[in-house]
Amino acid sequence: MLDVTISHSTLPSSGALVLPVEEGRTAEAAGWAGLDAATGGAVSRALEAAEFKGRKGQTVTILAPGAGLSRVVAVGLGKPGEVTPLIAEEAGGHAIAALLREPAVALATLPLGPMLAAHMAMGAVLRGYRFDRYRTTEKPDEKPRLATLNLLAEDAGAAEAAWAVLKPVAHGVCLARDLVSEPPNVLTPAEMAQRCEGLTALGLKVEVIGPARMAELGFGAFLGVAQGSVNEPRMVVMRWDGAGGAGKPIAFIGKGVTFDTGGISIKPAAGMEDMKWDMAGAGAVIGLMAALAGRRARADVVGLVGLVENMPSGSAQRPGDVVKTYSGQTVEVINTDAEGRLVLADVLWYCQQQFDPRFMVDLATLTGAMIISLGHEMGGFFSNDDELARRLYASGEASGEKLWRLPLGEAYDKQIKSDIADMKNVGGRPGGAITAAQFIQRFVNGKPWAHLDIAGMAWATKDAATTPKGATAYGVRMLDRLVADHYEG
Ligand code: BES
Ligand code: MN
Ligand code: ZN
């Protein structure tokens, strides 16, 4: 993750400068810290010539304006006084996108206060994210060089304090993106569990449960998915006791299918490589737990991830198999590609049994049907609790990781009736995301719960303001917001 330094506002004498500008205040911005004076009016003239008005998302790059600067990027903030944390983040993201080839970038933050300044740094850091681990031969002229980001703040102390809270969240996002980006031969369930264990350094308690213990517990659905792979499954339980650990925790649960071939109901070859990111729900939960621990959130939180590989083999489960879930309910596995709900069934039941949480929120790249419903603009969610639903929706809006609620309802249950077991694991094409949610609901034991189907949001094929294409870490910022706004103190 890009390192951010913070210093008092003065005009830098080299490198690149980001100049945030409120709508209609271009002259003031160009005059910032004597910038126009030092460049002989070059910045004002360039902004004028480019018809730059400071509208939200508008950017102009001014090359070599003088005063030793390599470039100035002016970025619009929109209407004065209406700048939100999200707008500041997006401005930081837009600006840095133009500056990835610069080694040193300074971010002016006037007219923003320390909090919004820190959000702008966050946006810049998140847009500057890259997953570079496996490149050895990239042409040097294609490689971003951005190495240092210096935040110039009026009140550097206050900006430091604000950044200290956001930095762990940015770190959690980058961690989740790393996990989701890793290839499936590297990121097996065991490897992913090991990376969770590394988070004890942040003060998280981490427990790893393997297949032997799962068998003792009776995780028949989870183990049914696992049985076709030579890579053993894991369930990881992470705890952050930021409020003392005495009360009921809140709980986040992630689907962590490290690769989903579909199993015996195998997927077509084209695009199957995408199924390395079928663990993005788990990645988001892990990133979230790292964020909460990193910023010492005053809340008791548990995060559980079900890590498994869905493979076809001589030992794989068959369409038609009946498995007994940890809850005792039986499932006829009609389609081995509907594996996520089987994993979540056992992890959710375990979570409510073990922790009696205030609520459970699960995240899963669960259905192609959700992508058909909402595309790649919002995640879909389902909940049996209106207050939790309202809070989630608001957190989505505030963080920019948007959500839209879809219905649950008994009427959908007839689609998952089985002839020989308590239910089957698929409900046909109509309402495919809903019948999946309806299935999962049978394993929450009446606890307040929400299910986030993030299939359309985990991976981006084009750049967005604070998310370069690739793994998005969708959910980390939203759920950090949820915790911060409602469950601390
Ligand atoms: N991981 C997939 C869902 C998915 C598909 C996520 C495409 C992202 C992109 C899930 O395990 C799956 O295969 N779901 C099936 C369910 C069906 C068999 C009822 C689907 O959506 O096709
Ligand atoms: Mn599948
Ligand atoms: Zn899957």
Tab-separated table of N, CA and C and ligand atoms in Angstrom, residues 255 260 267 275 277-278 335 337-341 365-369 371 426 455, ligand 1:
chain	number	residue	atom	x	y	z
A	255	LYS	N	-18.302	-16.252	2.042
A	255	LYS	CA	-18.104	-17.411	1.166
A	255	LYS	C	-16.691	-17.361	0.613
A	260	ASP	N	-13.987	-22.215	-8.086
A	260	ASP	CA	-15.271	-22.872	-8.334
A	260	ASP	C	-15.337	-23.371	-9.771
A	267	LYS	N	-18.631	-26.081	-14.975
A	267	LYS	CA	-18.871	-24.841	-15.717
A	267	LYS	C	-18.222	-24.932	-17.097
A	275	MET	N	-13.434	-17.651	-11.720
A	275	MET	CA	-13.899	-18.288	-10.480
A	275	MET	C	-12.813	-18.395	-9.413
A	277	TRP	N	-12.037	-15.716	-8.082
A	277	TRP	CA	-12.549	-14.706	-7.137
A	277	TRP	C	-13.877	-15.096	-6.491
A	278	ASP	N	-14.154	-16.387	-6.474
A	278	ASP	CA	-15.351	-16.861	-5.783
A	278	ASP	C	-15.150	-16.884	-4.261
A	335	ASN	N	-27.454	-29.685	-8.085
A	335	ASN	CA	-26.420	-29.091	-8.927
A	335	ASN	C	-25.209	-28.779	-8.051
A	337	ASP	N	-22.783	-27.078	-8.660
A	337	ASP	CA	-22.306	-25.712	-8.861
A	337	ASP	C	-23.021	-24.721	-7.943
A	338	ALA	N	-24.066	-25.147	-7.280
A	338	ALA	CA	-24.706	-24.278	-6.287
A	338	ALA	C	-24.086	-24.619	-4.930
A	339	GLU	N	-22.763	-24.407	-4.840
A	339	GLU	CA	-21.984	-24.864	-3.689
A	339	GLU	C	-21.886	-23.814	-2.583
A	340	GLY	N	-21.989	-22.542	-2.962
A	340	GLY	CA	-21.787	-21.486	-1.961
A	340	GLY	C	-22.789	-21.579	-0.829
A	341	ARG	N	-24.044	-21.838	-1.191
A	341	ARG	CA	-25.100	-21.908	-0.174
A	341	ARG	C	-24.891	-23.105	0.756
A	365	THR	N	-20.259	-14.309	-3.375
A	365	THR	CA	-20.428	-14.247	-4.838
A	365	THR	C	-21.316	-15.433	-5.193
A	366	LEU	N	-22.608	-15.275	-4.934
A	366	LEU	CA	-23.446	-16.465	-4.869
A	366	LEU	C	-24.129	-16.867	-6.168
A	367	THR	N	-24.635	-15.880	-6.910
A	367	THR	CA	-25.414	-16.279	-8.097
A	367	THR	C	-25.166	-15.398	-9.319
A	368	GLY	N	-25.114	-16.055	-10.460
A	368	GLY	CA	-25.115	-15.327	-11.730
A	368	GLY	C	-26.411	-14.540	-11.878
A	369	ALA	N	-27.480	-15.039	-11.274
A	369	ALA	CA	-28.783	-14.371	-11.371
A	369	ALA	C	-28.720	-12.954	-10.792
A	371	ILE	N	-26.197	-10.954	-10.973
A	371	ILE	CA	-25.564	-10.094	-11.984
A	371	ILE	C	-26.605	-9.701	-13.040
A	426	VAL	N	-31.044	-26.047	-5.470
A	426	VAL	CA	-31.321	-25.084	-6.542
A	426	VAL	C	-32.826	-24.914	-6.699
A	455	ALA	N	-21.922	-11.078	-6.323
A	455	ALA	CA	-21.364	-11.686	-7.545
A	455	ALA	C	-21.003	-10.643	-8.607
B	1	BES	N1	-19.837	-18.679	-7.858
B	1	BES	C1	-21.007	-18.917	-8.631
B	1	BES	C2	-21.795	-17.653	-8.919
B	1	BES	C3	-21.123	-16.669	-9.838
B	1	BES	C4	-21.265	-16.793	-11.197
B	1	BES	C5	-20.393	-15.615	-9.330
B	1	BES	C6	-20.664	-15.891	-12.043
B	1	BES	C7	-19.807	-14.700	-10.178
B	1	BES	C8	-19.939	-14.837	-11.536
B	1	BES	C9	-21.930	-19.879	-7.906
B	1	BES	O1	-21.300	-20.839	-7.135
B	1	BES	C10	-22.716	-20.588	-8.939
B	1	BES	O2	-22.141	-21.312	-9.690
B	1	BES	N2	-24.015	-20.336	-8.959
B	1	BES	C11	-24.889	-20.942	-9.920
B	1	BES	C12	-26.098	-21.433	-9.184
B	1	BES	C13	-27.016	-22.259	-10.043
B	1	BES	C14	-26.370	-23.598	-10.344
B	1	BES	C15	-28.312	-22.458	-9.294
B	1	BES	C16	-25.278	-19.875	-10.931
B	1	BES	O3	-25.521	-18.726	-10.535
B	1	BES	O4	-25.307	-20.186	-12.111
